[in-house]
CSV table of C-alpha atoms in Angstrom, one decimal:
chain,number,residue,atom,x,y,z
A,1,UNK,CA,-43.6,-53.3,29.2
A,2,UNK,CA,-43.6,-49.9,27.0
A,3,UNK,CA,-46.9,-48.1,26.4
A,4,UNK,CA,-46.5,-46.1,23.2
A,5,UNK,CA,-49.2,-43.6,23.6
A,6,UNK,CA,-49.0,-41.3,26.6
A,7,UNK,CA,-51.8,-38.7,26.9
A,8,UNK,CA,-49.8,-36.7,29.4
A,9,UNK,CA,-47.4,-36.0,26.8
A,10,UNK,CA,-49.8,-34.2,24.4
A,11,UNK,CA,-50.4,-30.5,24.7
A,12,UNK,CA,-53.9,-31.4,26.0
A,13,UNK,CA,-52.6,-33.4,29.2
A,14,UNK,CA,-50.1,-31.0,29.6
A,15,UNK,CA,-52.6,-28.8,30.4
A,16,UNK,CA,-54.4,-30.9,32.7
A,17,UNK,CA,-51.1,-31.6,34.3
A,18,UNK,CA,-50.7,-28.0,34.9
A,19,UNK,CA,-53.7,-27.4,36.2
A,20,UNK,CA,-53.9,-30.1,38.9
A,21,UNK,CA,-50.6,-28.9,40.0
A,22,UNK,CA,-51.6,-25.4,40.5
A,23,UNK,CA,-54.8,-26.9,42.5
A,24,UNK,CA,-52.7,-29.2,44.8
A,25,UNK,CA,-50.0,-26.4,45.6
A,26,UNK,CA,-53.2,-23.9,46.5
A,27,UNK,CA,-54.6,-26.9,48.5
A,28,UNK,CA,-51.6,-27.0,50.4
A,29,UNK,CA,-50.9,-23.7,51.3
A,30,UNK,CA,-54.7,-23.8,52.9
A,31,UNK,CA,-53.7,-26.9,54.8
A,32,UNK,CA,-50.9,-25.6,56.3
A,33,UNK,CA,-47.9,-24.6,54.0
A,34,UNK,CA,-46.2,-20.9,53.8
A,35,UNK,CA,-48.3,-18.4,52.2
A,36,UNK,CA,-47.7,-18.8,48.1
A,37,UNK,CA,-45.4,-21.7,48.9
A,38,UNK,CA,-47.6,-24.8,48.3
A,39,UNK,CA,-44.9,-26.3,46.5
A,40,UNK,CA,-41.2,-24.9,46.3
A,41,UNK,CA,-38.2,-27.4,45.4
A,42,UNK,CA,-35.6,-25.0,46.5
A,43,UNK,CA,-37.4,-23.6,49.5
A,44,UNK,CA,-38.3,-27.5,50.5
A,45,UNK,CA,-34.6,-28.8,49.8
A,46,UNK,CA,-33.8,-26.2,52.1
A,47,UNK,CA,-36.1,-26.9,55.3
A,48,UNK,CA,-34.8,-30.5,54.7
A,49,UNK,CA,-31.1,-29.6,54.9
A,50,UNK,CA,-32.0,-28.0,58.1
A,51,UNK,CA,-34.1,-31.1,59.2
A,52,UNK,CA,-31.2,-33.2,59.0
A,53,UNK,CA,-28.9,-30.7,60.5
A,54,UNK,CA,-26.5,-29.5,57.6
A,55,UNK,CA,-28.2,-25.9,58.3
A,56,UNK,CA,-28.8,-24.3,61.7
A,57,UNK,CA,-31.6,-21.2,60.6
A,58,UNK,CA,-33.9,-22.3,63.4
A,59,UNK,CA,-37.3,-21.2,60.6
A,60,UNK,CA,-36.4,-23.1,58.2
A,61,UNK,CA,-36.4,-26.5,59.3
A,62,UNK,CA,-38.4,-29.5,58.2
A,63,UNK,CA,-39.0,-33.0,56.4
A,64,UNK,CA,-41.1,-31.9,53.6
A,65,UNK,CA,-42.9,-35.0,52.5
A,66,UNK,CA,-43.6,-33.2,49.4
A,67,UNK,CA,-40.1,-33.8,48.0
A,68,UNK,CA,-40.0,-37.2,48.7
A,69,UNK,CA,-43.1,-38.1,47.0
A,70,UNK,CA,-42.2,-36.1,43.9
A,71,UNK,CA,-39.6,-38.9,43.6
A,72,UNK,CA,-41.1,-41.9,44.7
A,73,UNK,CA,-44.3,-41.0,42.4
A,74,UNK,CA,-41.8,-40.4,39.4
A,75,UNK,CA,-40.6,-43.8,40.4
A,76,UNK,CA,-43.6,-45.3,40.4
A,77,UNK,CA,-44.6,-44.2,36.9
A,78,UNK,CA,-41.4,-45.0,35.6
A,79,UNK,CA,-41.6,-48.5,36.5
A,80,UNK,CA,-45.2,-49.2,35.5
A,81,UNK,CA,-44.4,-47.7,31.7
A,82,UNK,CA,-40.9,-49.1,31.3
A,83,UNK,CA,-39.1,-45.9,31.4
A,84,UNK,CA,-37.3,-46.9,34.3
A,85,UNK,CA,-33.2,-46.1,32.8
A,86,UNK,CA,-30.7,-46.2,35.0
A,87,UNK,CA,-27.9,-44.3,33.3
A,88,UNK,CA,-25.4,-41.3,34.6
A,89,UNK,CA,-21.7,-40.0,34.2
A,90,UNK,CA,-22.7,-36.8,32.4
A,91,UNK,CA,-19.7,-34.5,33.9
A,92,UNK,CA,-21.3,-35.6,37.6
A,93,UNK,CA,-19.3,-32.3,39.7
A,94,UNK,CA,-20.9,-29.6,37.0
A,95,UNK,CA,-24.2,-30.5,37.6
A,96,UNK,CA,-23.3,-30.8,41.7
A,97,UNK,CA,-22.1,-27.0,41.2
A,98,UNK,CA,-24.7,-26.1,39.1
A,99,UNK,CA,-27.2,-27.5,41.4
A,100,UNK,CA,-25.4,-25.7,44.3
A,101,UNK,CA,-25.7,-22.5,42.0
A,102,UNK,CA,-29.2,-22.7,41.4
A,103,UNK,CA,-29.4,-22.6,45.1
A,104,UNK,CA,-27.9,-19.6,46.0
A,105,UNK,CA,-29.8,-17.8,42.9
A,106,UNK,CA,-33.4,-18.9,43.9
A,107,UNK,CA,-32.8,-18.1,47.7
A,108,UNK,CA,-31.2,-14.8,46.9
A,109,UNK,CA,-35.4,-14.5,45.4
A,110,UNK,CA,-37.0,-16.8,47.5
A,111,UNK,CA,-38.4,-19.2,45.2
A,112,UNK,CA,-37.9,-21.9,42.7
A,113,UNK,CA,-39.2,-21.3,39.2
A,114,UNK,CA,-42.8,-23.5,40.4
A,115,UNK,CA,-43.3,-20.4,43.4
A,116,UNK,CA,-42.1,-17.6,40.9
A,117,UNK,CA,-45.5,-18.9,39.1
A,118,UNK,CA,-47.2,-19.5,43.0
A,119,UNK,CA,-46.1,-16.3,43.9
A,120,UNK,CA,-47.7,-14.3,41.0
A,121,UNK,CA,-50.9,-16.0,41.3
A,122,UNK,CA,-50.9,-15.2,44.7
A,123,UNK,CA,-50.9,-11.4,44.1
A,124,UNK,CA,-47.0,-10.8,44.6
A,125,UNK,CA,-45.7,-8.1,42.0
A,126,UNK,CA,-42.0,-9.0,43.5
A,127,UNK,CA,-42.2,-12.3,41.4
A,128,UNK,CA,-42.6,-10.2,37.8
A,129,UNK,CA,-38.9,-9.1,38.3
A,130,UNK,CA,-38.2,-12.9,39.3
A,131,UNK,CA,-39.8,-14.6,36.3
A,132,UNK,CA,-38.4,-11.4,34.3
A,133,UNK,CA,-34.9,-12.7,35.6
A,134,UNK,CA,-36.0,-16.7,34.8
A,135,UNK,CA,-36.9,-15.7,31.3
A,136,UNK,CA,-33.1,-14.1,30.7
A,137,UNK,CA,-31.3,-16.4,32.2
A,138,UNK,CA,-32.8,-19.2,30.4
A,139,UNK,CA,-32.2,-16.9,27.2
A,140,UNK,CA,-28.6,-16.9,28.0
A,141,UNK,CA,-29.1,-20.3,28.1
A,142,UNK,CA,-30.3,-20.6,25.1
A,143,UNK,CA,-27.4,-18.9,23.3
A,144,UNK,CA,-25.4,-21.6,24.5
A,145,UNK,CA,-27.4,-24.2,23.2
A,146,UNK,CA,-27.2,-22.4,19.9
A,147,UNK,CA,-23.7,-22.7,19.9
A,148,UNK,CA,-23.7,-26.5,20.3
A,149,UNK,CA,-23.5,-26.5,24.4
A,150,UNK,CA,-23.2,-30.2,26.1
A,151,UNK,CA,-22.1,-31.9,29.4
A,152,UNK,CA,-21.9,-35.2,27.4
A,153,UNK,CA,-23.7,-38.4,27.2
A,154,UNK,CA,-24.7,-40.4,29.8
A,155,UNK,CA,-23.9,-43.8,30.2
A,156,UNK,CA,-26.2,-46.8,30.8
A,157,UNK,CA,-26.0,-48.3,34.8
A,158,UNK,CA,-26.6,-51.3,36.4
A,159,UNK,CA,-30.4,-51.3,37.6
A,160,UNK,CA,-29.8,-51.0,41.2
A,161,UNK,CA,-28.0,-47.8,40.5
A,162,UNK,CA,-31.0,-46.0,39.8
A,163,UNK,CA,-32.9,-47.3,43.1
A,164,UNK,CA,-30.6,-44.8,45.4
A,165,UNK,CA,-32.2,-41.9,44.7
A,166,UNK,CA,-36.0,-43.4,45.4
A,167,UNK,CA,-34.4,-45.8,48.6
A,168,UNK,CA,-32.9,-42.3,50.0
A,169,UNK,CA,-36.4,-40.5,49.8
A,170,UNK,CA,-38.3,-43.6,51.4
A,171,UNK,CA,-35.6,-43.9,54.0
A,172,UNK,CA,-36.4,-40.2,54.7
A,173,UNK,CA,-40.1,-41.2,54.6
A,174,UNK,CA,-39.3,-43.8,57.2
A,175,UNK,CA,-37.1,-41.2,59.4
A,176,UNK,CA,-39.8,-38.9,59.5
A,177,UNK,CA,-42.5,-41.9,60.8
A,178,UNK,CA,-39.7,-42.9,63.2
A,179,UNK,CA,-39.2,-39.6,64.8
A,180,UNK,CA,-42.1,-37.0,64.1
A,181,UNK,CA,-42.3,-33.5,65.1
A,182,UNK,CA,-43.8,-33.2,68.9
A,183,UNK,CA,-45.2,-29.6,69.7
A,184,UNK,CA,-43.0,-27.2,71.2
A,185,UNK,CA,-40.0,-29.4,71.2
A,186,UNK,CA,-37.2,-28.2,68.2
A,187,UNK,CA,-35.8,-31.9,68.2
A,188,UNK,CA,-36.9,-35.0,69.3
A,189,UNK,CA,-34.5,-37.7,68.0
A,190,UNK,CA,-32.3,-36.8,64.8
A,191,UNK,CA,-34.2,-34.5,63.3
A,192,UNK,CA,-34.6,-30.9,63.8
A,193,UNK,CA,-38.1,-29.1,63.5
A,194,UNK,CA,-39.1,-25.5,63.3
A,195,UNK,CA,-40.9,-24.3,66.0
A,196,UNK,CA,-41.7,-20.4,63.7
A,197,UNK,CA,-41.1,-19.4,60.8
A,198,UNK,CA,-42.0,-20.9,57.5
A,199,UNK,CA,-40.2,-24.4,58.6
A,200,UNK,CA,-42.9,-24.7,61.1
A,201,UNK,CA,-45.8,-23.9,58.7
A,202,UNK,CA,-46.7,-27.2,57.0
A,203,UNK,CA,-49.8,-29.1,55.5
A,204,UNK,CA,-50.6,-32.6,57.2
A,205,UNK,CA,-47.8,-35.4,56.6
A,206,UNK,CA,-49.7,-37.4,54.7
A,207,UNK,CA,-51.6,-35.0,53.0
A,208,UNK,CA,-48.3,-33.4,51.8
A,209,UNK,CA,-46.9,-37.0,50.7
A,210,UNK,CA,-50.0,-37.9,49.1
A,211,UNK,CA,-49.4,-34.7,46.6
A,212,UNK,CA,-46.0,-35.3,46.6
A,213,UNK,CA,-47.2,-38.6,45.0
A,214,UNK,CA,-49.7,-37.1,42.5
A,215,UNK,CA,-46.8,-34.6,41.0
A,216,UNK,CA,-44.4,-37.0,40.6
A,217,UNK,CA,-46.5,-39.3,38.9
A,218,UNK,CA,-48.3,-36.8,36.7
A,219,UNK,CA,-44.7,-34.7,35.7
A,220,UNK,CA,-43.3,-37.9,34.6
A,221,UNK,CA,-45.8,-39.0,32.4
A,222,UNK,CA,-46.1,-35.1,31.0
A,223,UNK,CA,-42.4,-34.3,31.1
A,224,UNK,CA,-43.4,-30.9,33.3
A,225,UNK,CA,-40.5,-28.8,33.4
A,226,UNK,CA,-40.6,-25.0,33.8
A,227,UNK,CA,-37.0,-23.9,32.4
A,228,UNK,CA,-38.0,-26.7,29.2
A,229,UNK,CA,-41.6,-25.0,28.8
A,230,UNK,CA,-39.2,-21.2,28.5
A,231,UNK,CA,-36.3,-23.0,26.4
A,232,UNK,CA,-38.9,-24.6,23.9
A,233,UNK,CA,-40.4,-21.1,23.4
A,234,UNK,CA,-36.8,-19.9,22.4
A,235,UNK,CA,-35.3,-22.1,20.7
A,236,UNK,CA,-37.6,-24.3,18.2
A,237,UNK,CA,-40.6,-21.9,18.8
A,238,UNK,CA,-42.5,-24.8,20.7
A,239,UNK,CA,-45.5,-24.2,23.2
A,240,UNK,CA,-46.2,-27.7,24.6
A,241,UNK,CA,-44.4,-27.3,27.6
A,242,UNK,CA,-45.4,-23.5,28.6
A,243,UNK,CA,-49.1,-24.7,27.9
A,244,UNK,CA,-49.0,-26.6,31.4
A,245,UNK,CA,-46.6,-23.6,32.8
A,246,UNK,CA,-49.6,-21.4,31.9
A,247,UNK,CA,-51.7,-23.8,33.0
A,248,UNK,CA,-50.9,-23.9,36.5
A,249,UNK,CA,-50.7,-20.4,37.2
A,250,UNK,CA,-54.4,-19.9,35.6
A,251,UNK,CA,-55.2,-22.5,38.4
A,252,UNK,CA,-53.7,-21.2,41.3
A,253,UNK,CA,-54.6,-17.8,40.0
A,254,UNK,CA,-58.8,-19.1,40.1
A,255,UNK,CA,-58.0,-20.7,43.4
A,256,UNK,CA,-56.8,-17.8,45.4
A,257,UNK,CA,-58.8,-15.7,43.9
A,258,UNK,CA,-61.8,-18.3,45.4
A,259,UNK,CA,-60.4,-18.7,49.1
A,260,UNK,CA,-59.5,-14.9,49.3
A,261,UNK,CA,-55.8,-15.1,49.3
A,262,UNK,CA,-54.9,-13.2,46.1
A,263,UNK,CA,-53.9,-9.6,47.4
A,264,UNK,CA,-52.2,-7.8,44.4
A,265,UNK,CA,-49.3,-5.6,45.2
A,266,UNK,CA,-45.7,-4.9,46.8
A,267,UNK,CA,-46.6,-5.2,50.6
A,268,UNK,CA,-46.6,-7.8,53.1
A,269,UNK,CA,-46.2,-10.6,50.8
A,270,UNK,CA,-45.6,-13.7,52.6
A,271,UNK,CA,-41.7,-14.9,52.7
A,272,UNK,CA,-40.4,-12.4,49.7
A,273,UNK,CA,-38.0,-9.7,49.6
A,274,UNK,CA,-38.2,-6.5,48.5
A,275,UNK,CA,-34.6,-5.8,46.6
A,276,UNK,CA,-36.4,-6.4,43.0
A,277,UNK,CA,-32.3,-5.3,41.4
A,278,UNK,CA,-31.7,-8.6,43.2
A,279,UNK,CA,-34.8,-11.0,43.0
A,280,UNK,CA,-34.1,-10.0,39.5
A,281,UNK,CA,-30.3,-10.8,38.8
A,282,UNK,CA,-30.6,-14.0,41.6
A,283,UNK,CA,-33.3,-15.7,39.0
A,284,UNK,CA,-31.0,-15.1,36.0
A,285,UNK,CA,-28.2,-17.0,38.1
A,286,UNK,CA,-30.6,-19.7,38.7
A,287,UNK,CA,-32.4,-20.1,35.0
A,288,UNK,CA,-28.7,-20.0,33.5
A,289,UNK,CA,-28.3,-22.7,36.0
A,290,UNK,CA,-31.2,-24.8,35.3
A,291,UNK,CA,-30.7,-24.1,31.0
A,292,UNK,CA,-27.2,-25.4,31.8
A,293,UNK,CA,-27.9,-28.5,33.4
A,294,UNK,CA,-31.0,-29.5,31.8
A,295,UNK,CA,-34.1,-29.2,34.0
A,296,UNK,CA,-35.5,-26.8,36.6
A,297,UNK,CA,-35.2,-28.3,39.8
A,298,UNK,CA,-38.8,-30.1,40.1
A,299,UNK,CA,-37.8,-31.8,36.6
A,300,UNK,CA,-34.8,-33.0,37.8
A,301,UNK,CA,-36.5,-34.7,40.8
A,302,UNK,CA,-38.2,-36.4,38.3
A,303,UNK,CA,-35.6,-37.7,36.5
A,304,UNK,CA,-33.5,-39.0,39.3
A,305,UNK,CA,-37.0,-41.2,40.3
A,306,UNK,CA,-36.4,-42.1,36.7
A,307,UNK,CA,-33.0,-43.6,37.1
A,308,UNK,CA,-31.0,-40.4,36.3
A,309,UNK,CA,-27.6,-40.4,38.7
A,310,UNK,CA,-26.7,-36.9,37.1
A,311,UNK,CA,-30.3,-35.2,38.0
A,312,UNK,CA,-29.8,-37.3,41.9
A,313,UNK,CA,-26.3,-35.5,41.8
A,314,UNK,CA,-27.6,-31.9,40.6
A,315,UNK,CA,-30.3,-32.0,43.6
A,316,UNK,CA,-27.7,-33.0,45.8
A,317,UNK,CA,-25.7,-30.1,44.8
A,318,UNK,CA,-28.9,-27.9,45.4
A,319,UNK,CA,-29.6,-29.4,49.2
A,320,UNK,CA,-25.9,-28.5,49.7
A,321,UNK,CA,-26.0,-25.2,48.2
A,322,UNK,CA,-29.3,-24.7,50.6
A,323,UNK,CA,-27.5,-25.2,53.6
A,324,UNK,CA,-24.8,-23.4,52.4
A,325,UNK,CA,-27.1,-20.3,51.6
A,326,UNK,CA,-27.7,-20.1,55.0
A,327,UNK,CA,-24.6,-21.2,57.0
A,328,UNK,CA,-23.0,-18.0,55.1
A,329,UNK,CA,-25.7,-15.2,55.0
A,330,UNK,CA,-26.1,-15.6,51.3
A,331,UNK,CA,-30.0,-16.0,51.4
A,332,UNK,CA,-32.5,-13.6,51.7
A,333,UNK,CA,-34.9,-12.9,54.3
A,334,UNK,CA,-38.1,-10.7,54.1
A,335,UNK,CA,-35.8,-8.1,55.5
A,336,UNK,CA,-33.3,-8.2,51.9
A,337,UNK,CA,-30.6,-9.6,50.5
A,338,UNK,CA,-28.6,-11.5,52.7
A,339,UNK,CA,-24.9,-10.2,53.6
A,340,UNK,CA,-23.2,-12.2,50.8
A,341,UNK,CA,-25.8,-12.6,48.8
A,342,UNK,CA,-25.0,-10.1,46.0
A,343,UNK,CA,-21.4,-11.5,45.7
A,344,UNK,CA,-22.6,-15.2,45.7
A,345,UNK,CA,-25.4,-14.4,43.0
A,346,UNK,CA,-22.5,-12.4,40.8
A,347,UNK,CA,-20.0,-15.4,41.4
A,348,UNK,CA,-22.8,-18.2,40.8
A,349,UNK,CA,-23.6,-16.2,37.3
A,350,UNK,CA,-19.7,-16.0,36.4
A,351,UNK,CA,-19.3,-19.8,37.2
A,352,UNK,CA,-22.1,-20.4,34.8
A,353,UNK,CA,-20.7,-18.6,32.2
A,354,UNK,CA,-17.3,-20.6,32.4
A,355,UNK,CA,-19.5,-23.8,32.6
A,356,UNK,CA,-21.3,-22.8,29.3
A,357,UNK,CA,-18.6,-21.6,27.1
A,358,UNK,CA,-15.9,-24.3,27.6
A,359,UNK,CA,-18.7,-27.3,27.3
A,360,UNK,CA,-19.4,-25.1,23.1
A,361,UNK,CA,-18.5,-27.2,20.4
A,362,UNK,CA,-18.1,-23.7,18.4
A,363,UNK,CA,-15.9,-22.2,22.1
């Protein structure tokens, strides 16, 4: 059954969309999450890599349930108003490279384009060069589209095809309940938990699932997408989509501001680094990234809940390209840049720019 009129979709529950997400992410970061990182897809790809054991940074391990509920709760919705589509085989290996690019960009920052807007309305002038960075690189982006860029069509699949995406999340779910974190031990079973660092900073399981739930549900319905709200802007002069970007960074904005944890400035802000050159160029690797493969990274958690293979492959390519960021030195800590991370960042942006130009009709 299809439901032609969607409320969600209109500018006005855009808006409303954006501002219960900036609520929830505050929420969470006062029940337990890293300091301006209520919600991060990158940074939460990340600790799971490391829960799982594809990453060994000791800080950065965890199951967010967050993540998981984004997809299930896109699921959901896409089931109850028929837009479940199975469908994939859209040049599958770009979008795992791309994905794996917008890794190494966003933890070269510290921050997906969701805590760029988290970071800023938590009082951390580092995140002005980041969403300065976000802003070009989905302008580069845009030049591409301009010149007729495509990774092709995607092709209808079988039903249970789409169901891999949301059975994997749930089976995490599942791993989680069967083998929870226990206090002071860094591994109980399989998984691997932090014991400090951000990894061991976390709201309440089900808390964190429960608004894992709410934003999936919610950015399906409103198509929320933070490199589509900068692209709109661009290139047909559109607001819909930056009026629930704006949205949530007025609410998380009120919200700290309320609780006391806005604190304006440079300084000891929690997990960020202070190289602006690079939070700067790291963000333009990752918005090219994003432009390129057709959603920032919470919007293509949504589509693979939707039945997208291409979006499931992209974030697979970014829980790689987490691991990855670690395993090599390429990420950042609040110390700087990692060893390799310049090099990666530089690489990342060339590979882009070969992705971009030979996928022109006018190249």
């Amino acid at each position: 059954m299809k439901f032609r009129f969607n409320f969600f979709a209109t500018p006005g529950g855009v808006i409303i969309v954006g501002l219960l997400f900036g609520a929830l992410a505050v929420w969470l970061q006062h029940s337990g999450n890293p300091g301006n990182m209520g919600i991060c897809v990158v940074c939460f790809n990340r600790d799971i890599a490391g829960a799982i054991g594809l990453q060994n940074a000791p800080i950065v391990q965890y199951l967010r349930p967050e993540i998981m509920g984004m997809v299930l709760g896109a699921f959901m919705a896409a089931l109850i108003f028929g837009e479940y589509k199975p469908r994939g085989g859209s040049a599958p290996f770009t979008r795992f490279v791309l994905g794996f690019i917008a890794s190494v960009g966003a933890l070269v920052f510290l921050g997906c384009p969701w805590r760029t807007i988290l970071r800023l309305a938590g009082g951390d002038a580092h995140a002005l060069f980041g969403l300065a960075g976000l802003i070009v690189g989905v302008g580069v982006g845009v030049i591409f589209f301009r010149n007729g860029f495509s990774l092709g069509r995607s092709q209808h699949l079988n039903r249970f095809s789409g169901l891999l995406m949301p059975a994997l999340m749930l089976g995490l779910v599942c791993l989680y309940l069967i083998d929870p974190p226990i206090p002071g031990q860094p591994k109980n079973g399989v998984l691997f938990y932090s014991l400090k660092g951000p990894g061991s900073m976390h709201a309440p399981f089900i808390l964190s699932l429960a608004a894992g739930l709410i934003v999936g549900f919610f950015a399906q319905r409103s198509r929320f997408c933070t490199m589509g709200a900068l692209r709109d802007v661009m290139l047909f002069r559109q607001f819909h989509l930056a009026m629930g970007f704006a949205a949530m960074f007025v609410a998380a904005l009120v919200l700290n501001i309320f609780f006391g944890s806005f604190h304006w400035g440079f300084e000891n802000q929690p997990v960020a680094q202070p190289n602006d050159l690079w939070n700067f160029l790291g963000m333009v690797t990752c918005g090219l990234a994003f432009a390129l493969a057709g959603g920032c990274p919470g919007r293509q958690l949504f589509l693979s809940g939707e039945g997208d293979n291409d979006a499931a492959v992209f974030i697979m390519g970014l829980i790689v390209g987490a691991a990855m960021c670690h395993n090599f030195g390429l990420a950042s800590s609040t110390a700087g840049i990692g060893i390799h991370g310049a090099l990666a960042t530089i690489a990342g942006f060339v590979v882009c720019l070969f992705i971009g130009f030979f996928n022109c009709k006018r190249a």
